[in-house]
Amino acid sequence: MAPAQRLKREAPPRGAAQRLDAIIKQARNKLRKDKGLDGDTDRLPLLAWLMFLKLLDDVERVRQAEVAMEGRRFDSVVAPPYRWRDWASPKDGLTGDDLIRFLTIEKETLRPDGTTGPGLFATLRSLRADGARDRRTVVATVFVGVSLKARSGHILREVVELVDGIHFDASDEVFQLSRLYESMLRQLRDAAGSAGEYYTPRPVVRLMVKALDPRLGEVVEDPACGTAGFLVEAFTHLRDQRKSAKDQRILQERSIRGGEAKPLPFLLGQMNLMLHGLDAPDIDSGNALRNKLTEIGEAQRVDVILTNPPFGGEEEASVLGNFPINKRTSETALLFLQLIMRKLRRGGRGRAAVVLPNGTLFEGGVAARIKAELLETCDLRAIIRLPEGVFAPYTDIPANILFFSTGGPSRNVAYWEQTPPEGRRKYTKTQPMLDEELSDALAWYRVGFPDDERAWMVQAESLLIKDKAGRVVSCNLDIKNPKSAAKEDHRSPFEIIASAIEKEREALRLLEDVRVLLRQDT
């Protein structure tokens, strides 16, 4: 055999998605060796802010080149020697304790150019925008909550070099990177833990955005944006409508708003939006429920709200105090529903699509009063009922998408029953919902709810029952498809028990609401 034939065939070049995936895995493995990091809850935020700084520098390089071609001066958000290219990219850059000190020391420390000055975190937190909001504000906000638990500056140096291998500025790879980034975001968030918060499948996100069809000039908000899946999809939807430089300014400066109180999803959401082209994301790092409901005025109102608020959860007593006494509840999703109703523009100009669990639809007590408010003050136009497993592997709880606008009261509520593909009982992690499976539901919504065996219409007034004093007795939105034949229950005993346990939990939440009310009355 000729020598050339004995040579091993070279492996085909890796695509951007494979390379990024490999880098992330290697970085996580290296960080496992650092004794100062306790699990992924420490490792993943560290990896996230390193990637954020690499992304920021790559974006700045691209912008610097564009501005140079126009013959204009470029002002970097981060000045030397604090840019990624200054301290992270050089192979002979700071390492060991020098690196740890450069990152964490507040005042005087050795910097990568041999001078002394404040450390990196302190410098980034001190950034301030000149007048209008820009990336300085974003960076400063992101690093307010960042700390470093890593003990080994040498391991950290190795991880920095791995992250330096990610090229967020490679235009031919950005598409692949952004697709993989969606998957990575989910992994990072899953490992960090997010009780009561579920990653919304992209087909559901895209259905909601296309159905509401936000237009350029409108403001879109997700008050519980997590890693910004809804906002990225809305931004992309609006970007396709640009026709002029003025449109571009509107898109960049006053189209997208969000809120996320947890540090890691907040950071990942910023990165997600920047990676998709939004220069300075406007994401509030505070709890969206922290303001008194009655103090929300026209200035805070928006045209479109797209969200999947956290289910269950618990809020502090001070947060509950921001809501009317008879509508305070331990169910966070119901608090968000009240916030959304308040934040939409008045007179039919505001519209929303909100994901809610099945239990919320039939719950009584406080939930009934909040749903009654929805029917009486807003126009609840449609409910798309999703089957089990759409949110797998987080939960099998069936969920619903509620579409409503201001300018109530509601007259008729259109329902659509989304079923799994023929031959399957539910969706799973390995067999998730696909975009094309929701195409009929989207077409039905867009043309005004035509008759279909999967659709039915209910008069809003029939959903609401009041006593003679006008008090809400019940408000049941959990209406089954009258055209569906009774179905045999094919669930396994384990699934039936799991479903029963979940219903018991919902009952306990209801009892908790009653207890809160009783306390308020005594």
Tab-separated table of N, CA and C in Angstrom, residues 316-467:
chain	number	residue	atom	x	y	z
A	316	GLU	N	-43.066	37.947	47.627
A	316	GLU	CA	-43.013	38.530	48.963
A	316	GLU	C	-44.317	39.265	49.271
A	317	ALA	N	-44.559	39.417	50.569
A	317	ALA	CA	-45.782	40.109	50.993
A	317	ALA	C	-45.824	41.534	50.438
A	318	SER	N	-44.654	42.168	50.344
A	318	SER	CA	-44.622	43.538	49.816
A	318	SER	C	-45.072	43.589	48.361
A	319	VAL	N	-44.779	42.521	47.600
A	319	VAL	CA	-45.217	42.462	46.198
A	319	VAL	C	-46.732	42.288	46.133
A	320	LEU	N	-47.266	41.393	46.988
A	320	LEU	CA	-48.715	41.173	46.995
A	320	LEU	C	-49.453	42.469	47.338
A	321	GLY	N	-48.797	43.314	48.139
A	321	GLY	CA	-49.418	44.579	48.512
A	321	GLY	C	-49.621	45.533	47.344
A	322	ASN	N	-49.027	45.241	46.204
A	322	ASN	CA	-49.206	46.088	45.020
A	322	ASN	C	-50.482	45.773	44.255
A	323	PHE	N	-51.211	44.744	44.720
A	323	PHE	CA	-52.409	44.299	44.006
A	323	PHE	C	-53.646	44.523	44.868
A	324	PRO	N	-54.813	44.638	44.244
A	324	PRO	CA	-56.051	44.819	45.027
A	324	PRO	C	-56.217	43.705	46.047
A	325	ILE	N	-56.793	44.035	47.199
A	325	ILE	CA	-56.907	43.069	48.301
A	325	ILE	C	-57.619	41.797	47.869
A	326	ASN	N	-58.656	41.921	47.086
A	326	ASN	CA	-59.427	40.728	46.723
A	326	ASN	C	-58.847	39.985	45.523
A	327	LYS	N	-57.666	40.428	45.058
A	327	LYS	CA	-57.034	39.743	43.920
A	327	LYS	C	-55.574	39.403	44.210
A	328	ARG	N	-55.255	39.234	45.484
A	328	ARG	CA	-53.914	38.808	45.857
A	328	ARG	C	-53.873	37.284	45.905
A	329	THR	N	-52.844	36.704	45.328
A	329	THR	CA	-52.780	35.255	45.198
A	329	THR	C	-51.334	34.788	45.212
A	330	SER	N	-51.147	33.518	45.592
A	330	SER	CA	-49.799	32.945	45.566
A	330	SER	C	-49.424	32.469	44.173
A	331	GLU	N	-50.356	32.466	43.233
A	331	GLU	CA	-50.076	32.032	41.862
A	331	GLU	C	-49.495	33.201	41.075
A	332	THR	N	-48.191	33.125	40.798
A	332	THR	CA	-47.504	34.230	40.131
A	332	THR	C	-48.098	34.533	38.759
A	333	ALA	N	-48.518	33.501	38.050
A	333	ALA	CA	-49.058	33.728	36.705
A	333	ALA	C	-50.274	34.650	36.751
A	334	LEU	N	-51.086	34.536	37.813
A	334	LEU	CA	-52.278	35.379	37.928
A	334	LEU	C	-51.908	36.824	38.282
A	335	LEU	N	-50.802	36.995	39.019
A	335	LEU	CA	-50.326	38.357	39.277
A	335	LEU	C	-49.860	38.996	37.971
A	336	PHE	N	-49.143	38.218	37.182
A	336	PHE	CA	-48.689	38.746	35.886
A	336	PHE	C	-49.871	39.057	34.974
A	337	LEU	N	-50.917	38.236	35.030
A	337	LEU	CA	-52.080	38.498	34.178
A	337	LEU	C	-52.685	39.861	34.513
A	338	GLN	N	-52.734	40.202	35.794
A	338	GLN	CA	-53.250	41.520	36.189
A	338	GLN	C	-52.317	42.630	35.708
A	339	LEU	N	-51.014	42.391	35.828
A	339	LEU	CA	-50.040	43.379	35.346
A	339	LEU	C	-50.203	43.617	33.847
A	340	ILE	N	-50.371	42.550	33.105
A	340	ILE	CA	-50.490	42.672	31.644
A	340	ILE	C	-51.729	43.473	31.267
A	341	MET	N	-52.851	43.170	31.926
A	341	MET	CA	-54.076	43.932	31.631
A	341	MET	C	-53.854	45.419	31.870
A	342	ARG	N	-53.097	45.731	32.914
A	342	ARG	CA	-52.859	47.131	33.268
A	342	ARG	C	-51.882	47.806	32.308
A	343	LYS	N	-50.922	47.045	31.768
A	343	LYS	CA	-49.856	47.649	30.972
A	343	LYS	C	-50.193	47.806	29.490
A	344	LEU	N	-51.300	47.229	29.038
A	344	LEU	CA	-51.660	47.362	27.623
A	344	LEU	C	-52.280	48.730	27.348
A	345	ARG	N	-51.978	49.279	26.184
A	345	ARG	CA	-52.568	50.559	25.802
A	345	ARG	C	-54.088	50.445	25.765
A	346	ARG	N	-54.739	51.525	26.140
A	346	ARG	CA	-56.202	51.520	26.258
A	346	ARG	C	-56.890	51.652	24.898
A	347	GLY	N	-58.213	51.473	24.920
A	347	GLY	CA	-59.034	51.720	23.744
A	347	GLY	C	-58.858	50.725	22.617
A	348	GLY	N	-58.517	49.483	22.945
A	348	GLY	CA	-58.370	48.468	21.914
A	348	GLY	C	-57.047	48.514	21.190
A	349	ARG	N	-56.141	49.415	21.619
A	349	ARG	CA	-54.845	49.516	20.925
A	349	ARG	C	-53.821	48.524	21.467
A	350	GLY	N	-54.058	48.002	22.659
A	350	GLY	CA	-53.104	47.053	23.238
A	350	GLY	C	-53.604	45.630	23.083
A	351	ARG	N	-52.706	44.713	22.772
A	351	ARG	CA	-53.107	43.310	22.610
A	351	ARG	C	-52.025	42.406	23.190
A	352	ALA	N	-52.450	41.225	23.599
A	352	ALA	CA	-51.525	40.323	24.297
A	352	ALA	C	-51.783	38.879	23.918
A	353	ALA	N	-50.704	38.080	24.023
A	353	ALA	CA	-50.799	36.624	23.932
A	353	ALA	C	-50.029	36.078	25.125
A	354	VAL	N	-50.720	35.294	25.958
A	354	VAL	CA	-50.151	34.869	27.239
A	354	VAL	C	-50.357	33.366	27.411
A	355	VAL	N	-49.293	32.668	27.816
A	355	VAL	CA	-49.382	31.235	28.093
A	355	VAL	C	-49.799	31.042	29.547
A	356	LEU	N	-50.835	30.236	29.765
A	356	LEU	CA	-51.294	29.931	31.123
A	356	LEU	C	-51.557	28.440	31.253
A	357	PRO	N	-51.326	27.865	32.448
A	357	PRO	CA	-51.581	26.434	32.630
A	357	PRO	C	-53.073	26.142	32.690
A	358	ASN	N	-53.412	24.862	32.466
A	358	ASN	CA	-54.824	24.465	32.472
A	358	ASN	C	-55.527	24.831	33.767
A	359	GLY	N	-54.824	24.630	34.894
A	359	GLY	CA	-55.465	24.850	36.184
A	359	GLY	C	-56.009	26.253	36.335
A	360	THR	N	-55.322	27.229	35.770
A	360	THR	CA	-55.766	28.618	35.884
A	360	THR	C	-57.127	28.814	35.237
A	361	LEU	N	-57.415	28.045	34.207
A	361	LEU	CA	-58.666	28.241	33.483
A	361	LEU	C	-59.892	27.852	34.310
A	362	PHE	N	-59.751	26.826	35.169
A	362	PHE	CA	-60.939	26.408	35.926
A	362	PHE	C	-60.888	26.813	37.401
A	363	GLU	N	-59.763	27.364	37.846
A	363	GLU	CA	-59.655	27.760	39.255
A	363	GLU	C	-60.718	28.770	39.643
A	364	GLY	N	-61.177	28.654	40.889
A	364	GLY	CA	-62.156	29.610	41.406
A	364	GLY	C	-61.507	30.607	42.345
A	365	GLY	N	-62.302	31.193	43.240
A	365	GLY	CA	-61.778	32.117	44.235
A	365	GLY	C	-61.144	33.345	43.591
A	366	VAL	N	-59.918	33.643	44.019
A	366	VAL	CA	-59.212	34.815	43.489
A	366	VAL	C	-59.036	34.700	41.983
A	367	ALA	N	-58.700	33.483	41.524
A	367	ALA	CA	-58.495	33.283	40.088
A	367	ALA	C	-59.754	33.651	39.310
A	368	ALA	N	-60.920	33.283	39.845
A	368	ALA	CA	-62.183	33.587	39.165
A	368	ALA	C	-62.394	35.095	39.058
A	369	ARG	N	-62.049	35.814	40.131
A	369	ARG	CA	-62.228	37.279	40.089
A	369	ARG	C	-61.295	37.930	39.057
A	370	ILE	N	-60.088	37.407	38.952
A	370	ILE	CA	-59.137	37.973	37.980
A	370	ILE	C	-59.593	37.660	36.552
A	371	LYS	N	-60.084	36.448	36.339
A	371	LYS	CA	-60.570	36.091	34.992
A	371	LYS	C	-61.828	36.884	34.652
A	372	ALA	N	-62.652	37.139	35.667
A	372	ALA	CA	-63.849	37.959	35.421
A	372	ALA	C	-63.439	39.361	34.974
A	373	GLU	N	-62.398	39.901	35.607
A	373	GLU	CA	-61.886	41.216	35.189
A	373	GLU	C	-61.403	41.169	33.743
A	374	LEU	N	-60.760	40.058	33.394
A	374	LEU	CA	-60.278	39.905	32.018
A	374	LEU	C	-61.447	39.946	31.034
A	375	LEU	N	-62.523	39.217	31.359
A	375	LEU	CA	-63.679	39.179	30.449
A	375	LEU	C	-64.394	40.529	30.382
A	376	GLU	N	-64.429	41.239	31.496
A	376	GLU	CA	-65.227	42.466	31.558
A	376	GLU	C	-64.488	43.707	31.075
A	377	THR	N	-63.171	43.721	31.236
A	377	THR	CA	-62.420	44.926	30.836
A	377	THR	C	-61.643	44.743	29.541
A	378	CYS	N	-61.418	43.510	29.165
A	378	CYS	CA	-60.679	43.236	27.921
A	378	CYS	C	-61.545	42.415	26.972
A	379	ASP	N	-61.074	42.316	25.750
A	379	ASP	CA	-61.762	41.486	24.752
A	379	ASP	C	-60.960	40.198	24.607
A	380	LEU	N	-61.357	39.171	25.375
A	380	LEU	CA	-60.710	37.859	25.251
A	380	LEU	C	-61.202	37.240	23.958
A	381	ARG	N	-60.336	37.222	22.955
A	381	ARG	CA	-60.783	36.816	21.620
A	381	ARG	C	-60.661	35.314	21.399
A	382	ALA	N	-59.557	34.723	21.868
A	382	ALA	CA	-59.348	33.308	21.540
A	382	ALA	C	-58.488	32.616	22.584
A	383	ILE	N	-58.707	31.308	22.684
A	383	ILE	CA	-57.867	30.450	23.532
A	383	ILE	C	-57.459	29.242	22.697
A	384	ILE	N	-56.166	29.068	22.537
A	384	ILE	CA	-55.652	27.867	21.872
A	384	ILE	C	-55.225	26.891	22.951
A	385	ARG	N	-55.851	25.730	22.960
A	385	ARG	CA	-55.591	24.726	23.982
A	385	ARG	C	-54.510	23.773	23.497
A	386	LEU	N	-53.380	23.765	24.198
A	386	LEU	CA	-52.242	22.944	23.800
A	386	LEU	C	-52.311	21.591	24.505
A	387	PRO	N	-51.830	20.541	23.863
A	387	PRO	CA	-51.897	19.204	24.476
A	387	PRO	C	-50.778	18.970	25.476
A	388	GLU	N	-50.805	17.812	26.109
A	388	GLU	CA	-49.749	17.450	27.049
A	388	GLU	C	-48.410	17.330	26.338
A	389	GLY	N	-47.359	17.619	27.070
A	389	GLY	CA	-46.009	17.373	26.563
A	389	GLY	C	-45.402	18.500	25.763
A	390	VAL	N	-46.161	19.562	25.481
A	390	VAL	CA	-45.597	20.670	24.702
A	390	VAL	C	-44.403	21.279	25.431
A	391	PHE	N	-44.470	21.287	26.773
A	391	PHE	CA	-43.387	21.881	27.556
A	391	PHE	C	-42.437	20.822	28.124
A	392	ALA	N	-42.492	19.600	27.586
A	392	ALA	CA	-41.559	18.559	28.009
A	392	ALA	C	-40.129	18.997	27.694
A	393	PRO	N	-39.136	18.686	28.545
A	393	PRO	CA	-39.224	17.806	29.706
A	393	PRO	C	-39.537	18.526	31.016
A	394	TYR	N	-39.889	19.813	30.974
A	394	TYR	CA	-40.122	20.549	32.220
A	394	TYR	C	-41.382	20.068	32.927
A	395	THR	N	-42.428	19.881	32.159
A	395	THR	CA	-43.700	19.476	32.736
A	395	THR	C	-44.583	18.903	31.652
A	396	ASP	N	-45.519	18.051	32.066
A	396	ASP	CA	-46.520	17.523	31.132
A	396	ASP	C	-47.827	18.289	31.240
A	397	ILE	N	-47.873	19.287	32.117
A	397	ILE	CA	-49.120	20.018	32.321
A	397	ILE	C	-49.561	20.645	31.000
A	398	PRO	N	-50.789	20.395	30.569
A	398	PRO	CA	-51.275	21.071	29.355
A	398	PRO	C	-51.376	22.572	29.604
A	399	ALA	N	-51.105	23.341	28.596
A	399	ALA	CA	-51.160	24.799	28.732
A	399	ALA	C	-52.063	25.385	27.648
A	400	ASN	N	-52.276	26.669	27.755
A	400	ASN	CA	-53.181	27.367	26.835
A	400	ASN	C	-52.560	28.708	26.457
A	401	ILE	N	-52.910	29.178	25.265
A	401	ILE	CA	-52.502	30.528	24.874
A	401	ILE	C	-53.757	31.396	24.836
A	402	LEU	N	-53.765	32.447	25.652
A	402	LEU	CA	-54.895	33.379	25.670
A	402	LEU	C	-54.545	34.605	24.836
A	403	PHE	N	-55.418	34.947	23.881
A	403	PHE	CA	-55.238	36.133	23.050
A	403	PHE	C	-56.307	37.151	23.441
A	404	PHE	N	-55.887	38.329	23.853
A	404	PHE	CA	-56.877	39.349	24.208
A	404	PHE	C	-56.349	40.740	23.924
A	405	SER	N	-57.268	41.677	23.883
A	405	SER	CA	-56.905	43.081	23.665
A	405	SER	C	-57.700	43.936	24.638
A	406	THR	N	-57.291	45.189	24.796
A	406	THR	CA	-58.090	46.102	25.604
A	406	THR	C	-59.346	46.473	24.814
A	407	GLY	N	-60.258	47.181	25.455
A	407	GLY	CA	-61.481	47.559	24.754
A	407	GLY	C	-62.591	46.555	24.944
A	408	GLY	N	-62.659	45.965	26.164
A	408	GLY	CA	-63.715	45.010	26.444
A	408	GLY	C	-65.058	45.686	26.616
A	409	PRO	N	-66.101	44.961	26.981
A	409	PRO	CA	-66.044	43.573	27.456
A	409	PRO	C	-65.969	42.561	26.323
A	410	SER	N	-65.616	41.342	26.718
A	410	SER	CA	-65.567	40.259	25.747
A	410	SER	C	-66.980	39.885	25.327
A	411	ARG	N	-67.117	39.485	24.091
A	411	ARG	CA	-68.439	39.051	23.599
A	411	ARG	C	-68.438	37.532	23.366
A	412	ASN	N	-67.603	37.095	22.454
A	412	ASN	CA	-67.492	35.659	22.178
A	412	ASN	C	-66.029	35.239	22.297
A	413	VAL	N	-65.807	34.066	22.855
A	413	VAL	CA	-64.451	33.540	22.977
A	413	VAL	C	-64.321	32.338	22.046
A	414	ALA	N	-63.373	32.435	21.116
A	414	ALA	CA	-63.144	31.346	20.157
A	414	ALA	C	-62.111	30.381	20.727
A	415	TYR	N	-62.382	29.093	20.648
A	415	TYR	CA	-61.468	28.064	21.150
A	415	TYR	C	-60.936	27.235	19.986
A	416	TRP	N	-59.682	26.817	20.154
A	416	TRP	CA	-59.057	25.884	19.197
A	416	TRP	C	-58.393	24.773	19.996
A	417	GLU	N	-58.688	23.529	19.632
A	417	GLU	CA	-58.073	22.385	20.297
A	417	GLU	C	-56.915	21.870	19.444
A	418	GLN	N	-55.695	22.100	19.905
A	418	GLN	CA	-54.514	21.588	19.197
A	418	GLN	C	-54.251	20.169	19.679
A	419	THR	N	-54.243	19.230	18.775
A	419	THR	CA	-54.039	17.833	19.160
A	419	THR	C	-52.673	17.356	18.693
A	420	PRO	N	-52.118	16.322	19.341
A	420	PRO	CA	-50.848	15.763	18.874
A	420	PRO	C	-51.035	15.123	17.498
A	421	PRO	N	-49.945	14.864	16.793
A	421	PRO	CA	-50.058	14.198	15.488
A	421	PRO	C	-50.762	12.849	15.615
A	422	GLU	N	-51.387	12.414	14.552
A	422	GLU	CA	-52.138	11.156	14.569
A	422	GLU	C	-51.220	10.002	14.990
A	423	GLY	N	-51.729	9.175	15.856
A	423	GLY	CA	-50.963	8.020	16.325
A	423	GLY	C	-50.152	8.293	17.577
A	424	ARG	N	-50.142	9.557	18.018
A	424	ARG	CA	-49.396	9.891	19.231
A	424	ARG	C	-50.335	10.513	20.254
A	425	ARG	N	-50.049	10.231	21.526
A	425	ARG	CA	-50.913	10.757	22.575
A	425	ARG	C	-50.463	12.123	23.065
A	426	LYS	N	-49.146	12.362	23.009
A	426	LYS	CA	-48.641	13.639	23.495
A	426	LYS	C	-47.266	13.908	22.889
A	427	TYR	N	-46.767	15.118	23.097
A	427	TYR	CA	-45.419	15.468	22.675
A	427	TYR	C	-44.431	15.069	23.765
A	428	THR	N	-43.189	14.870	23.360
A	428	THR	CA	-42.149	14.508	24.307
A	428	THR	C	-40.889	15.310	24.001
A	429	LYS	N	-39.880	15.150	24.867
A	429	LYS	CA	-38.606	15.843	24.646
A	429	LYS	C	-37.985	15.424	23.322
A	430	THR	N	-38.075	14.141	22.997
A	430	THR	CA	-37.462	13.655	21.756
A	430	THR	C	-38.365	13.817	20.545
A	431	GLN	N	-39.651	14.020	20.771
A	431	GLN	CA	-40.591	14.260	19.666
A	431	GLN	C	-41.392	15.523	19.972
A	432	PRO	N	-40.727	16.681	19.862
A	432	PRO	CA	-41.392	17.942	20.242
A	432	PRO	C	-42.339	18.436	19.158
A	433	MET	N	-43.087	19.440	19.508
A	433	MET	CA	-43.998	20.076	18.561
A	433	MET	C	-43.201	20.770	17.444
A	434	LEU	N	-43.730	20.737	16.226
A	434	LEU	CA	-43.084	21.375	15.076
A	434	LEU	C	-43.918	22.561	14.599
A	435	ASP	N	-43.263	23.493	13.908
A	435	ASP	CA	-43.956	24.692	13.420
A	435	ASP	C	-45.164	24.347	12.558
A	436	GLU	N	-44.975	23.408	11.625
A	436	GLU	CA	-46.049	23.111	10.671
A	436	GLU	C	-47.294	22.550	11.353
A	437	GLU	N	-47.106	21.989	12.551
A	437	GLU	CA	-48.266	21.430	13.250
A	437	GLU	C	-49.188	22.529	13.796
A	438	LEU	N	-48.685	23.749	13.865
A	438	LEU	CA	-49.504	24.863	14.349
A	438	LEU	C	-49.995	25.750	13.204
A	439	SER	N	-49.712	25.361	11.971
A	439	SER	CA	-50.083	26.218	10.835
A	439	SER	C	-51.601	26.368	10.705
A	440	ASP	N	-52.354	25.310	10.973
A	440	ASP	CA	-53.816	25.409	10.882
A	440	ASP	C	-54.363	26.353	11.955
A	441	ALA	N	-53.803	26.253	13.151
A	441	ALA	CA	-54.255	27.131	14.237
A	441	ALA	C	-53.970	28.594	13.896
A	442	LEU	N	-52.798	28.857	13.327
A	442	LEU	CA	-52.449	30.231	12.948
A	442	LEU	C	-53.379	30.740	11.855
A	443	ALA	N	-53.649	29.910	10.845
A	443	ALA	CA	-54.548	30.330	9.764
A	443	ALA	C	-55.952	30.600	10.304
A	444	TRP	N	-56.407	29.746	11.214
A	444	TRP	CA	-57.735	29.926	11.842
A	444	TRP	C	-57.795	31.258	12.580
A	445	TYR	N	-56.737	31.588	13.307
A	445	TYR	CA	-56.716	32.852	14.050
A	445	TYR	C	-56.717	34.042	13.090
A	446	ARG	N	-55.897	33.947	12.058
A	446	ARG	CA	-55.732	35.086	11.150
A	446	ARG	C	-56.996	35.428	10.363
A	447	VAL	N	-57.794	34.434	10.020
A	447	VAL	CA	-58.974	34.713	9.186
A	447	VAL	C	-60.235	34.881	10.025
A	448	GLY	N	-60.096	34.957	11.333
A	448	GLY	CA	-61.259	35.300	12.154
A	448	GLY	C	-62.059	34.141	12.671
A	449	PHE	N	-61.418	33.031	12.943
A	449	PHE	CA	-62.025	31.897	13.652
A	449	PHE	C	-63.145	31.214	12.850
A	450	PRO	N	-62.869	30.734	11.639
A	450	PRO	CA	-63.903	30.003	10.878
A	450	PRO	C	-64.242	28.664	11.530
A	451	ASP	N	-65.356	28.089	11.101
A	451	ASP	CA	-65.800	26.816	11.673
A	451	ASP	C	-64.814	25.708	11.309
A	452	ASP	N	-64.569	24.840	12.260
A	452	ASP	CA	-63.638	23.730	12.076
A	452	ASP	C	-63.952	22.704	13.148
A	453	GLU	N	-63.685	21.434	12.853
A	453	GLU	CA	-63.969	20.409	13.862
A	453	GLU	C	-63.101	20.565	15.108
A	454	ARG	N	-61.999	21.314	14.964
A	454	ARG	CA	-61.126	21.550	16.123
A	454	ARG	C	-61.448	22.876	16.822
A	455	ALA	N	-62.464	23.587	16.345
A	455	ALA	CA	-62.757	24.912	16.891
A	455	ALA	C	-64.206	25.007	17.341
A	456	TRP	N	-64.455	25.876	18.321
A	456	TRP	CA	-65.801	26.134	18.786
A	456	TRP	C	-65.853	27.530	19.383
A	457	MET	N	-67.053	28.064	19.554
A	457	MET	CA	-67.223	29.435	20.036
A	457	MET	C	-68.130	29.415	21.268
A	458	VAL	N	-67.791	30.243	22.239
A	458	VAL	CA	-68.569	30.314	23.489
A	458	VAL	C	-68.880	31.778	23.791
A	459	GLN	N	-70.120	32.049	24.179
A	459	GLN	CA	-70.470	33.408	24.591
A	459	GLN	C	-69.779	33.736	25.915
A	460	ALA	N	-69.142	34.880	25.960
A	460	ALA	CA	-68.374	35.237	27.148
A	460	ALA	C	-69.252	35.291	28.393
A	461	GLU	N	-70.461	35.791	28.264
A	461	GLU	CA	-71.317	35.939	29.440
A	461	GLU	C	-71.689	34.589	30.049
A	462	SER	N	-71.620	33.515	29.243
A	462	SER	CA	-71.942	32.192	29.784
A	462	SER	C	-70.806	31.623	30.633
A	463	LEU	N	-69.637	32.235	30.556
A	463	LEU	CA	-68.480	31.741	31.310
A	463	LEU	C	-68.433	32.299	32.727
A	464	LEU	N	-69.217	33.337	32.957
A	464	LEU	CA	-69.124	34.074	34.212
A	464	LEU	C	-70.427	33.957	35.004
A	465	ILE	N	-70.335	33.540	36.253
A	465	ILE	CA	-71.508	33.431	37.131
A	465	ILE	C	-71.315	34.351	38.331
A	466	LYS	N	-72.344	35.161	38.614
A	466	LYS	CA	-72.303	36.066	39.772
A	466	LYS	C	-73.518	35.806	40.648
A	467	ASP	N	-73.391	36.165	41.935
A	467	ASP	CA	-74.544	36.032	42.808
A	467	ASP	C	-75.419	37.291	42.698
